[in-house]
């Protein structure tokens, strides 16, 4: 088994970043909640354990604690922020509320050498160095547990880095996982490679080989169906599964008529013609558009599309005999068991359309070969599998497609206008070399008409909005600051080339308070 690191999550906003950094250094890791059954910790087979930060204070009663097995296992442990505090409190030290709360950038003076610094590389974390880090804490350690010593100090946190080389326990008051901690990745590497002795052999090539073997073992000689959307996740899953089981995989592509210009043809050409993957291309445009006629409410649109999608997919799949599995491109962020201190169900902002209802209805078992990967790792795997860059680097596209980019009712004419606007907009973005800097860019057809003048004549046409955002996960986003000349150029092209549009606006709303899609 490849070396693995276990991250116990105490609810920090940035726990996933720890996992990203560890994986970037070639070490496989997973996140489990701090209160998971200790048997799972034992069964995981880690070479080291990282305790994440978290919002709690160890000074309150009943605060989250690391399970005893962490300290009984003899494994090396790195505690980060809250993780450091609970480690100290649990091992006999003392923690108090700090007068000086430190948030944001801080400097740490490296005081002494220790095992954690040994594997960090040439120029970082040497005694005498001043390192830039990112702090976020209100409590601080005031008395170390037996066996520990201070190896790094900062103004507000004299115990910024602590070490017990004997037991291989280390703690930091700051977050090495965030980019603002300049040599933070090196420090994590010092723990995973230096202290825990991981070799860093976890690569996408290794993952591909393991995943292919695992799919073969899970599926045997049964058939698998996969819903293709043309997006990165389902495409990578399909190509990986095809590599494992060949024609036992059948892909179903439901064309709901809400796709972008040329998209359906591209999907069919790539999968059926290029990869030779058996593909059912179901043209269900009329069905969807008839059901959506006159529907303006965003939630009704989403639910109508989601329900019909399942109906059509189910009907197609039922025609194939011997299907036992449904493949899904589920990613790791969707399966991480989250730690919630707030509790209670959160409100539904939007009903996301995915094929979640399918497995129960169809009585199929799931194949989810990407469920251990982050999005950027899926892209790397796609490259490893030889998928074209145009697909691997593609912006996300929502299941309900253009329907949620046309506020108000949807008609074939409006769809046509929007497709043309979108195509010009994306063409300009690509030509300007900005596509890869942007998380997602698209056009929205507004339900208003405005007066304009073209060639001495009055026009009365639709207005459209352009949107482009930067984001790391789609959960929060900011608008992309296009240069003015770009916006001017694209507006001119849209109005000249797209019939039905006489006004272009640019959406500068961030998320929150906005959402990325308009509906
Ligand atoms: P919002 O609009 O909620 O979108 O800020 C966040 C991200 O999710 C995408 N999105 C969807 N993806 N099915 C999907 O597969 C959906 O129903 C759906 N709705 C939104 C959106 O494009 C953005 O990337």
Short mmCIF file of C-alpha atoms and ligand atoms in Angstrom, two decimals:
data_model
loop_
_atom_site.label_atom_id
_atom_site.label_comp_id
_atom_site.label_asym_id
_atom_site.label_seq_id
_atom_site.Cartn_x
_atom_site.Cartn_y
_atom_site.Cartn_z
CA UNK A 1 0.00 0.00 0.00
CA UNK A 2 1.23 3.51 -0.79
CA UNK A 3 2.17 5.71 2.16
CA UNK A 4 -0.81 7.51 3.63
CA UNK A 5 -1.32 10.41 5.98
CA UNK A 6 -4.51 10.85 7.98
CA UNK A 7 -5.90 14.31 8.64
CA UNK A 8 -8.32 14.58 11.55
CA UNK A 9 -10.65 17.50 10.98
CA UNK A 10 -11.65 19.84 13.80
CA UNK A 11 -13.75 21.99 11.49
CA UNK A 12 -11.32 24.55 10.10
CA UNK A 13 -12.32 26.35 6.89
CA UNK A 14 -8.98 25.35 5.39
CA UNK A 15 -8.69 21.66 6.30
CA UNK A 16 -9.04 20.70 2.64
CA UNK A 17 -5.97 22.77 1.87
CA UNK A 18 -3.90 20.54 4.16
CA UNK A 19 -4.98 17.57 2.06
CA UNK A 20 -4.15 19.41 -1.17
CA UNK A 21 -0.65 20.32 0.00
CA UNK A 22 0.07 16.81 1.24
CA UNK A 23 -1.08 15.30 -2.04
CA UNK A 24 0.89 17.85 -4.04
CA UNK A 25 3.98 16.47 -2.35
CA UNK A 26 3.13 13.00 -3.68
CA UNK A 27 1.62 11.55 -0.51
CA UNK A 28 -1.88 10.13 -0.44
CA UNK A 29 -4.04 11.40 2.42
CA UNK A 30 -7.64 11.53 3.55
CA UNK A 31 -9.66 13.70 5.93
CA UNK A 32 -11.80 12.13 8.66
CA UNK A 33 -13.80 13.94 11.35
CA UNK A 34 -12.02 14.09 14.73
CA UNK A 35 -14.83 12.09 16.34
CA UNK A 36 -14.75 9.21 13.88
CA UNK A 37 -14.81 5.65 15.23
CA UNK A 38 -11.22 4.97 16.41
CA UNK A 39 -11.32 1.64 14.58
CA UNK A 40 -11.37 3.57 11.31
CA UNK A 41 -8.28 5.47 12.37
CA UNK A 42 -6.55 2.20 13.11
CA UNK A 43 -7.70 0.58 9.87
CA UNK A 44 -6.55 3.55 7.80
CA UNK A 45 -2.91 2.55 8.13
CA UNK A 46 -1.43 6.07 8.31
CA UNK A 47 2.26 6.81 8.61
CA UNK A 48 1.44 10.06 10.39
CA UNK A 49 -1.54 12.03 11.65
CA UNK A 50 -2.26 15.74 11.20
CA UNK A 51 -4.72 17.44 13.57
CA UNK A 52 -6.38 20.35 11.75
CA UNK A 53 -7.37 23.75 13.05
CA UNK A 54 -10.91 24.45 14.12
CA UNK A 55 -13.23 27.12 15.49
CA UNK A 56 -13.58 25.72 19.03
CA UNK A 57 -11.67 26.85 22.11
CA UNK A 58 -10.02 24.17 24.25
CA UNK A 59 -10.99 26.28 27.26
CA UNK A 60 -14.65 25.49 26.90
CA UNK A 61 -16.19 22.39 28.38
CA UNK A 62 -16.77 19.43 26.08
CA UNK A 63 -14.50 20.70 23.35
CA UNK A 64 -13.46 18.37 20.53
CA UNK A 65 -10.50 16.21 21.48
CA UNK A 66 -8.24 13.96 19.48
CA UNK A 67 -9.18 10.35 20.22
CA UNK A 68 -6.73 8.54 22.53
CA UNK A 69 -5.68 6.20 19.77
CA UNK A 70 -3.88 9.13 18.11
CA UNK A 71 -1.40 9.35 20.98
CA UNK A 72 -1.41 5.61 21.76
CA UNK A 73 -0.55 4.61 18.20
CA UNK A 74 3.12 5.60 18.35
CA UNK A 75 2.62 7.52 15.08
CA UNK A 76 4.06 10.99 14.52
CA UNK A 77 1.53 13.80 15.01
CA UNK A 78 1.42 17.36 13.70
CA UNK A 79 -1.10 19.67 15.38
CA UNK A 80 -2.09 22.83 13.52
CA UNK A 81 -3.71 25.76 15.45
CA UNK A 82 -6.57 24.15 17.34
CA UNK A 83 -4.87 20.81 16.70
CA UNK A 84 -1.79 22.07 18.53
CA UNK A 85 -3.84 23.41 21.42
CA UNK A 86 -5.82 20.25 22.00
CA UNK A 87 -2.64 18.18 21.72
CA UNK A 88 -1.06 20.34 24.43
CA UNK A 89 -4.15 20.26 26.64
CA UNK A 90 -4.49 16.50 26.25
CA UNK A 91 -0.82 15.76 26.94
CA UNK A 92 -0.55 17.81 30.13
CA UNK A 93 0.18 21.38 29.01
CA UNK A 94 -1.87 24.54 29.57
CA UNK A 95 -3.71 26.79 27.18
CA UNK A 96 -5.17 30.22 27.90
CA UNK A 97 -7.14 32.87 26.11
CA UNK A 98 -4.69 35.22 24.47
CA UNK A 99 -4.81 38.96 25.14
CA UNK A 100 -3.34 39.44 21.73
CA UNK A 101 -5.47 37.67 19.18
CA UNK A 102 -3.53 37.20 16.00
CA UNK A 103 -5.23 36.96 12.64
CA UNK A 104 -3.57 37.21 9.29
CA UNK A 105 0.08 37.66 8.43
CA UNK A 106 2.67 37.12 11.15
CA UNK A 107 6.37 36.39 11.37
CA UNK A 108 7.91 33.41 13.07
CA UNK A 109 11.53 33.33 14.18
CA UNK A 110 12.97 29.86 13.94
CA UNK A 111 14.79 29.34 17.25
CA UNK A 112 16.21 25.83 17.20
CA UNK A 113 16.55 22.88 14.86
CA UNK A 114 14.13 19.95 15.21
CA UNK A 115 12.96 16.86 13.35
CA UNK A 116 10.15 18.77 11.65
CA UNK A 117 12.57 21.18 9.99
CA UNK A 118 15.04 18.51 8.91
CA UNK A 119 13.17 17.49 5.75
CA UNK A 120 12.01 20.93 4.60
CA UNK A 121 14.74 21.71 2.09
CA UNK A 122 17.73 23.98 1.85
CA UNK A 123 16.61 27.49 2.62
CA UNK A 124 13.54 27.22 4.74
CA UNK A 125 13.03 26.72 8.46
CA UNK A 126 16.68 27.09 9.43
CA UNK A 127 17.46 28.40 12.92
CA UNK A 128 17.80 32.18 12.64
CA UNK A 129 15.33 32.38 9.73
CA UNK A 130 12.31 34.65 9.91
CA UNK A 131 9.39 32.95 8.16
CA UNK A 132 6.14 34.57 6.97
CA UNK A 133 3.07 32.69 8.14
CA UNK A 134 -0.67 33.07 8.42
CA UNK A 135 -2.10 32.97 11.95
CA UNK A 136 -5.69 32.67 13.01
CA UNK A 137 -6.15 32.03 16.70
CA UNK A 138 -7.54 33.42 19.92
CA UNK A 139 -6.12 30.92 22.44
CA UNK A 140 -2.47 30.14 23.02
CA UNK A 141 -0.35 27.57 24.74
CA UNK A 142 1.24 28.90 27.96
CA UNK A 143 2.76 25.75 29.40
CA UNK A 144 4.15 22.93 27.31
CA UNK A 145 3.39 19.30 28.07
CA UNK A 146 6.37 17.27 29.33
CA UNK A 147 8.81 16.38 26.57
CA UNK A 148 8.11 19.44 24.38
CA UNK A 149 10.30 22.46 23.67
CA UNK A 150 9.80 25.70 21.73
CA UNK A 151 11.49 25.77 18.33
CA UNK A 152 9.79 28.83 16.79
CA UNK A 153 8.46 32.11 18.25
CA UNK A 154 6.33 34.99 17.08
CA UNK A 155 5.31 38.21 18.87
CA UNK A 156 1.84 37.17 19.94
CA UNK A 157 2.58 33.45 20.16
CA UNK A 158 5.80 32.59 22.00
CA UNK A 159 4.97 28.94 21.35
CA UNK A 160 4.55 29.36 17.59
CA UNK A 161 6.20 26.02 16.84
CA UNK A 162 6.74 23.28 19.40
CA UNK A 163 8.49 19.94 19.13
CA UNK A 164 8.94 16.65 20.94
CA UNK A 165 11.44 14.83 18.75
CA UNK A 166 11.37 11.74 20.95
CA UNK A 167 7.70 11.01 20.38
CA UNK A 168 7.70 12.82 17.00
CA UNK A 169 4.98 15.26 18.05
CA UNK A 170 4.97 18.76 16.55
CA UNK A 171 2.63 21.73 16.71
CA UNK A 172 2.24 25.08 14.96
CA UNK A 173 0.11 28.07 16.00
CA UNK A 174 -0.24 29.04 12.35
CA UNK A 175 -1.62 27.47 9.19
CA UNK A 176 1.23 26.07 7.05
CA UNK A 177 -1.36 24.90 4.47
CA UNK A 178 -2.41 28.36 3.24
CA UNK A 179 -0.43 30.08 0.49
CA UNK A 180 0.22 33.11 2.70
CA UNK A 181 2.52 30.92 4.81
CA UNK A 182 5.43 31.31 2.44
CA UNK A 183 7.30 28.10 3.25
CA UNK A 184 4.24 26.31 4.61
CA UNK A 185 4.23 23.54 2.01
CA UNK A 186 7.88 22.81 2.90
CA UNK A 187 6.94 22.54 6.56
CA UNK A 188 4.19 20.02 5.79
CA UNK A 189 6.69 18.13 3.67
CA UNK A 190 9.05 18.17 6.62
CA UNK A 191 6.36 16.30 8.51
CA UNK A 192 5.16 13.88 5.82
CA UNK A 193 8.53 13.06 4.22
CA UNK A 194 11.02 13.92 6.94
CA UNK A 195 9.28 12.88 10.15
CA UNK A 196 6.77 10.28 8.91
CA UNK A 197 9.10 8.88 6.23
CA UNK A 198 6.64 8.94 3.31
CA UNK A 199 8.31 8.47 -0.05
CA UNK A 200 6.09 10.67 -2.21
CA UNK A 201 5.28 8.06 -4.83
CA UNK A 202 1.61 8.92 -5.18
CA UNK A 203 1.32 10.16 -8.75
CA UNK A 204 -1.49 10.24 -11.27
CA UNK A 205 0.15 7.39 -13.18
CA UNK A 206 0.08 5.31 -10.00
CA UNK A 207 -3.50 6.33 -9.31
CA UNK A 208 -4.55 5.37 -12.82
CA UNK A 209 -3.11 1.87 -12.49
CA UNK A 210 -4.67 1.35 -9.05
CA UNK A 211 -8.04 2.70 -10.17
CA UNK A 212 -8.14 0.47 -13.25
CA UNK A 213 -7.43 -2.60 -11.12
CA UNK A 214 -10.05 -1.57 -8.55
CA UNK A 215 -12.73 -1.00 -11.21
CA UNK A 216 -12.06 -4.42 -12.75
CA UNK A 217 -12.32 -6.08 -9.38
CA UNK A 218 -15.53 -4.25 -8.42
CA UNK A 219 -17.36 -4.72 -11.70
CA UNK A 220 -16.29 -8.19 -12.83
CA UNK A 221 -18.08 -9.02 -16.07
CA UNK A 222 -21.17 -6.83 -15.46
CA UNK A 223 -22.14 -3.83 -17.56
CA UNK A 224 -21.73 -0.25 -16.39
CA UNK A 225 -23.61 2.77 -17.66
CA UNK A 226 -22.35 6.31 -17.40
CA UNK A 227 -24.21 9.55 -18.01
CA UNK A 228 -21.98 11.80 -20.08
CA UNK A 229 -22.46 15.55 -19.91
CA UNK A 230 -19.37 16.72 -21.73
CA UNK A 231 -18.00 18.09 -18.46
CA UNK A 232 -14.58 17.15 -17.10
CA UNK A 233 -15.66 14.80 -14.31
CA UNK A 234 -17.96 12.47 -16.21
CA UNK A 235 -15.60 12.46 -19.19
CA UNK A 236 -12.56 11.48 -17.15
CA UNK A 237 -14.58 8.84 -15.28
CA UNK A 238 -15.82 7.37 -18.58
CA UNK A 239 -12.38 7.18 -20.18
CA UNK A 240 -10.85 5.63 -17.06
CA UNK A 241 -13.62 3.03 -16.77
CA UNK A 242 -13.37 2.27 -20.47
CA UNK A 243 -9.68 1.63 -20.02
CA UNK A 244 -10.55 -0.83 -17.27
CA UNK A 245 -13.45 -2.74 -18.78
CA UNK A 246 -13.69 -1.79 -22.46
CA UNK A 247 -17.09 -2.29 -24.04
CA UNK A 248 -18.74 -3.34 -20.80
CA UNK A 249 -19.11 0.44 -20.38
CA UNK A 250 -21.98 2.11 -22.20
CA UNK A 251 -22.30 5.88 -22.08
CA UNK A 252 -25.60 7.68 -22.32
CA UNK A 253 -25.65 11.28 -23.45
CA UNK A 254 -29.00 13.01 -22.97
CA UNK A 255 -29.26 16.09 -25.17
CA UNK A 256 -31.84 18.25 -23.40
CA UNK A 257 -31.55 21.06 -25.93
CA UNK A 258 -30.05 23.37 -23.33
CA UNK A 259 -26.43 22.91 -24.39
CA UNK A 260 -24.03 25.42 -25.85
CA UNK A 261 -23.27 25.82 -29.52
CA UNK A 262 -21.75 22.68 -31.04
CA UNK A 263 -21.50 20.93 -27.68
CA UNK A 264 -23.55 17.83 -28.51
CA UNK A 265 -21.54 17.16 -31.67
CA UNK A 266 -18.27 17.53 -29.79
CA UNK A 267 -19.28 15.01 -27.14
CA UNK A 268 -20.39 12.45 -29.71
CA UNK A 269 -17.29 12.97 -31.85
CA UNK A 270 -14.91 12.61 -28.94
CA UNK A 271 -16.40 9.58 -27.26
CA UNK A 272 -17.95 7.58 -30.06
CA UNK A 273 -15.53 8.39 -32.86
CA UNK A 274 -12.26 9.10 -31.07
CA UNK A 275 -12.42 6.77 -28.07
CA UNK A 276 -14.71 4.18 -29.61
CA UNK A 277 -16.77 4.07 -26.44
CA UNK A 278 -20.29 2.72 -27.01
CA UNK A 279 -22.47 5.81 -26.75
CA UNK A 280 -26.22 6.26 -26.83
CA UNK A 281 -27.02 9.78 -27.98
CA UNK A 282 -30.57 10.54 -26.96
CA UNK A 283 -32.06 13.59 -28.62
CA UNK A 284 -34.66 14.70 -26.08
CA UNK A 285 -34.82 18.39 -27.02
CA UNK A 286 -38.53 18.49 -27.74
CA UNK A 287 -39.43 16.66 -24.57
CA UNK A 288 -37.51 19.11 -22.39
CA UNK A 289 -38.49 22.26 -24.24
CA UNK A 290 -42.17 21.32 -24.25
CA UNK A 291 -42.09 20.64 -20.53
CA UNK A 292 -40.33 23.96 -19.91
CA UNK A 293 -42.67 26.05 -22.09
CA UNK A 294 -44.06 28.93 -20.05
CA UNK A 295 -42.05 28.01 -16.93
CA UNK A 296 -40.30 31.03 -15.38
CA UNK A 297 -39.67 30.01 -11.79
CA UNK A 298 -36.02 28.97 -11.35
CA UNK A 299 -36.74 26.12 -8.94
CA UNK A 300 -39.53 24.74 -11.14
CA UNK A 301 -37.14 24.85 -14.09
CA UNK A 302 -34.48 22.98 -12.15
CA UNK A 303 -36.86 20.35 -10.85
CA UNK A 304 -38.50 19.83 -14.24
CA UNK A 305 -35.12 19.31 -15.89
CA UNK A 306 -33.78 17.08 -13.11
CA UNK A 307 -36.89 14.86 -13.12
CA UNK A 308 -37.03 14.50 -16.90
CA UNK A 309 -33.32 13.77 -17.06
CA UNK A 310 -33.79 10.84 -14.72
CA UNK A 311 -36.80 9.59 -16.73
CA UNK A 312 -34.94 9.68 -20.03
CA UNK A 313 -31.74 8.20 -18.64
CA UNK A 314 -33.67 5.44 -16.91
CA UNK A 315 -35.60 4.57 -20.06
CA UNK A 316 -32.41 4.39 -22.14
CA UNK A 317 -30.57 2.32 -19.56
CA UNK A 318 -33.46 -0.12 -19.28
CA UNK A 319 -33.05 -1.06 -22.90
CA UNK A 320 -29.57 -2.38 -22.23
CA UNK A 321 -29.60 -5.79 -20.64
CA UNK A 322 -27.26 -6.82 -17.83
CA UNK A 323 -26.46 -3.39 -16.39
CA UNK A 324 -25.52 -3.63 -12.73
CA UNK A 325 -23.54 -0.46 -12.15
CA UNK A 326 -23.95 3.26 -12.64
CA UNK A 327 -20.75 5.29 -12.99
CA UNK A 328 -20.63 8.74 -11.45
CA UNK A 329 -17.93 11.39 -11.43
CA UNK A 330 -18.30 12.12 -7.70
CA UNK A 331 -15.31 14.07 -6.34
CA UNK A 332 -13.63 14.06 -2.96
CA UNK A 333 -15.06 17.39 -1.72
CA UNK A 334 -18.53 15.80 -2.09
CA UNK A 335 -17.71 12.84 0.12
CA UNK A 336 -15.62 14.40 2.89
CA UNK A 337 -17.56 13.83 6.08
CA UNK A 338 -17.85 17.35 7.36
CA UNK A 339 -17.55 18.47 10.94
CA UNK A 340 -20.35 20.86 11.79
CA UNK A 341 -20.52 22.83 14.98
CA UNK A 342 -23.49 24.81 13.81
CA UNK A 343 -25.78 21.89 13.15
CA UNK A 344 -29.18 21.84 11.54
CA UNK A 345 -30.01 21.49 7.89
CA UNK A 346 -28.88 24.40 5.77
CA UNK A 347 -31.36 26.20 3.54
CA UNK A 348 -31.61 25.20 -0.09
CA UNK A 349 -30.39 28.08 -2.21
CA UNK A 350 -30.74 26.12 -5.44
CA UNK A 351 -31.73 22.54 -6.17
CA UNK A 352 -28.67 21.31 -7.97
CA UNK A 353 -29.42 19.01 -10.78
CA UNK A 354 -27.42 15.84 -10.67
CA UNK A 355 -28.25 12.20 -11.08
CA UNK A 356 -28.54 11.65 -7.33
CA UNK A 357 -31.95 9.98 -7.52
CA UNK A 358 -30.89 7.46 -10.12
CA UNK A 359 -29.13 4.64 -8.28
CA UNK A 360 -32.08 3.91 -5.93
CA UNK A 361 -34.65 4.13 -8.65
CA UNK A 362 -32.69 1.91 -11.00
CA UNK A 363 -31.45 -0.41 -8.28
CA UNK A 364 -27.90 0.00 -9.50
CA UNK A 365 -24.68 -0.09 -7.58
CA UNK A 366 -22.31 2.85 -7.95
CA UNK A 367 -18.87 3.00 -9.51
CA UNK A 368 -17.21 6.24 -8.45
CA UNK A 369 -13.57 6.07 -9.46
CA UNK A 370 -12.88 9.77 -8.77
CA UNK A 371 -14.26 9.94 -5.26
CA UNK A 372 -10.80 10.30 -3.74
CA UNK A 373 -9.72 13.16 -6.01
CA UNK A 374 -9.91 16.93 -5.96
CA UNK A 375 -10.95 18.76 -9.13
CA UNK A 376 -7.43 19.72 -10.16
CA UNK A 377 -6.32 16.12 -9.63
CA UNK A 378 -9.14 14.97 -11.94
CA UNK A 379 -7.77 17.34 -14.56
CA UNK A 380 -4.29 15.85 -14.09
CA UNK A 381 -5.75 12.37 -14.43
CA UNK A 382 -7.52 13.46 -17.63
CA UNK A 383 -4.17 14.62 -19.04
CA UNK A 384 -2.59 11.36 -17.92
CA UNK A 385 -5.31 9.53 -19.87
CA UNK A 386 -4.61 11.64 -22.94
CA UNK A 387 -7.84 13.64 -22.98
CA UNK A 388 -7.55 16.84 -25.04
CA UNK A 389 -6.67 20.02 -23.14
CA UNK A 390 -9.82 21.69 -24.50
CA UNK A 391 -11.85 19.21 -22.47
CA UNK A 392 -9.60 18.84 -19.44
CA UNK A 393 -9.41 22.58 -18.80
CA UNK A 394 -13.07 23.24 -19.58
CA UNK A 395 -15.06 25.58 -17.34
CA UNK A 396 -17.82 23.92 -15.27
CA UNK A 397 -21.24 23.87 -16.94
CA UNK A 398 -24.38 23.30 -14.86
CA UNK A 399 -26.65 20.30 -15.42
CA UNK A 400 -29.72 22.46 -16.25
CA UNK A 401 -27.60 24.20 -18.87
CA UNK A 402 -28.73 27.37 -20.58
CA UNK A 403 -32.18 27.14 -18.94
CA UNK A 404 -30.81 28.84 -15.81
CA UNK A 405 -29.14 31.53 -17.90
CA UNK A 406 -32.43 32.75 -19.38
CA UNK A 407 -34.42 34.39 -16.59
CA UNK A 408 -38.11 34.08 -17.46
CA UNK A 409 -39.57 31.55 -19.86
CA UNK A 410 -37.44 29.61 -22.33
CA UNK A 411 -38.08 29.50 -26.06
CA UNK A 412 -36.05 28.04 -28.93
CA UNK A 413 -35.48 31.59 -30.24
CA UNK A 414 -34.04 32.79 -26.92
CA UNK A 415 -31.83 29.71 -26.72
CA UNK A 416 -30.50 30.41 -30.18
CA UNK A 417 -29.66 34.03 -29.31
CA UNK A 418 -27.94 33.00 -26.08
CA UNK A 419 -25.90 30.28 -27.80
CA UNK A 420 -24.61 32.82 -30.30
CA UNK A 421 -23.73 35.40 -27.64
CA UNK A 422 -21.98 32.77 -25.55
CA UNK A 423 -19.96 31.54 -28.52
CA UNK A 424 -18.68 35.03 -29.40
CA UNK A 425 -17.87 35.78 -25.75
CA UNK A 426 -15.91 32.57 -25.21
CA UNK A 427 -14.14 32.99 -28.53
CA UNK A 428 -12.88 36.41 -27.46
CA UNK A 429 -11.82 35.08 -24.06
CA UNK A 430 -9.86 32.28 -25.69
CA UNK A 431 -8.27 34.62 -28.23
CA UNK A 432 -7.15 36.93 -25.43
CA UNK A 433 -5.53 34.00 -23.61
CA UNK A 434 -7.71 34.54 -20.54
CA UNK A 435 -9.71 31.29 -20.53
CA UNK A 436 -7.50 29.45 -18.04
CA UNK A 437 -7.41 32.39 -15.62
CA UNK A 438 -11.17 32.29 -15.27
CA UNK A 439 -13.15 29.72 -13.29
CA UNK A 440 -16.27 30.15 -15.37
CA UNK A 441 -17.46 32.57 -18.04
CA UNK A 442 -20.86 32.67 -19.69
CA UNK A 443 -23.60 34.91 -21.01
CA UNK A 444 -27.10 35.47 -19.65
CA UNK A 445 -30.05 36.52 -21.80
CA UNK A 446 -31.99 39.20 -19.94
CA UNK A 447 -35.79 39.29 -20.03
CA UNK A 448 -35.82 42.95 -21.06
CA UNK A 449 -35.73 44.69 -24.39
CA UNK A 450 -34.02 48.00 -24.85
CA UNK A 451 -34.05 50.72 -27.46
CA UNK A 452 -31.00 51.23 -29.61
CA UNK A 453 -29.96 52.77 -32.88
CA UNK A 454 -28.16 50.87 -35.62
CA UNK A 455 -27.40 52.43 -38.98
CA UNK A 456 -29.90 55.27 -38.48
CA UNK A 457 -32.68 52.86 -37.59
CA UNK A 458 -34.30 52.28 -34.25
CA UNK A 459 -33.83 48.84 -32.70
CA UNK A 460 -35.79 47.26 -29.89
CA UNK A 461 -33.98 44.08 -28.90
CA UNK A 462 -32.78 41.96 -26.00
CA UNK A 463 -30.10 42.97 -23.54
CA UNK A 464 -27.59 40.37 -22.36
CA UNK A 465 -25.24 40.16 -19.40
CA UNK A 466 -21.76 38.70 -19.45
CA UNK A 467 -20.38 37.01 -16.38
CA UNK A 468 -16.88 35.77 -15.57
CA UNK A 469 -15.67 34.77 -12.14
CA UNK A 470 -12.58 33.55 -10.38
CA UNK A 471 -13.01 30.87 -7.75
CA UNK A 472 -11.24 27.82 -6.36
CA UNK A 473 -14.25 25.62 -5.72
CA UNK A 474 -17.37 27.47 -6.83
CA UNK A 475 -18.39 28.07 -3.20
CA UNK A 476 -17.19 31.66 -3.21
CA UNK A 477 -16.32 33.72 -6.25
CA UNK A 478 -15.30 37.16 -7.40
CA UNK A 479 -15.95 38.84 -10.73
CA UNK A 480 -13.11 38.77 -13.21
CA UNK A 481 -11.60 42.25 -13.80
CA UNK A 482 -11.46 42.29 -17.60
CA UNK A 483 -9.54 45.18 -19.14
CA UNK A 484 -11.95 47.79 -20.54
CA UNK A 485 -10.74 47.31 -24.09
CA UNK A 486 -11.64 43.63 -23.88
CA UNK A 487 -15.16 44.45 -22.72
CA UNK A 488 -15.53 47.05 -25.45
CA UNK A 489 -14.35 44.62 -28.12
CA UNK A 490 -16.59 41.79 -27.05
CA UNK A 491 -19.65 44.08 -26.77
CA UNK A 492 -19.08 45.39 -30.28
CA UNK A 493 -18.72 41.90 -31.69
CA UNK A 494 -21.84 40.62 -29.95
CA UNK A 495 -24.01 43.48 -31.14
CA UNK A 496 -22.64 43.27 -34.69
CA UNK A 497 -22.77 39.50 -34.98
CA UNK A 498 -25.73 38.35 -32.93
CA UNK A 499 -29.18 39.15 -34.19
CA UNK A 500 -31.58 39.96 -31.40
CA UNK A 501 -29.13 41.74 -29.06
CA UNK A 502 -28.62 45.50 -28.90
CA UNK A 503 -27.14 45.98 -25.43
CA UNK A 504 -24.39 44.26 -23.43
CA UNK A 505 -23.77 44.59 -19.69
CA UNK A 506 -21.11 43.07 -17.44
CA UNK A 507 -22.03 41.48 -14.09
CA UNK A 508 -19.68 42.59 -11.28
CA UNK A 509 -21.34 40.73 -8.39
CA UNK A 510 -19.26 38.49 -6.17
CA UNK A 511 -20.49 35.30 -4.44
CA UNK A 512 -21.73 35.84 -1.80
CA UNK A 513 -23.93 37.87 -2.00
CA UNK A 514 -24.65 36.74 -5.56
CA UNK A 515 -24.42 33.20 -6.86
CA UNK A 516 -22.43 32.27 -9.94
CA UNK A 517 -25.42 31.34 -12.10
CA UNK A 518 -28.30 33.80 -12.29
CA UNK A 519 -30.91 31.21 -11.32
P1 LIG B 1 -24.02 28.77 -8.00
O1 LIG B 1 -24.88 29.37 -9.07
O2 LIG B 1 -24.80 27.97 -7.00
O3 LIG B 1 -23.09 27.74 -8.74
O4 LIG B 1 -23.13 29.79 -7.35
C1 LIG B 1 -21.94 27.14 -8.20
C2 LIG B 1 -21.34 26.22 -9.25
O5 LIG B 1 -22.22 25.13 -9.49
C3 LIG B 1 -22.63 25.10 -10.84
N1 LIG B 1 -24.03 24.71 -10.83
C4 LIG B 1 -24.47 23.48 -11.11
N2 LIG B 1 -23.79 22.37 -11.47
N3 LIG B 1 -25.83 21.18 -11.59
C5 LIG B 1 -24.50 21.23 -11.74
O6 LIG B 1 -23.92 20.21 -12.10
C6 LIG B 1 -26.57 22.26 -11.22
O7 LIG B 1 -27.78 22.19 -11.10
C7 LIG B 1 -25.84 23.46 -10.98
N4 LIG B 1 -26.25 24.72 -10.61
C8 LIG B 1 -25.10 25.46 -10.52
C9 LIG B 1 -22.40 26.50 -11.35
O8 LIG B 1 -22.26 26.53 -12.76
C10 LIG B 1 -21.15 26.88 -10.60
O9 LIG B 1 -20.01 26.28 -11.20
#
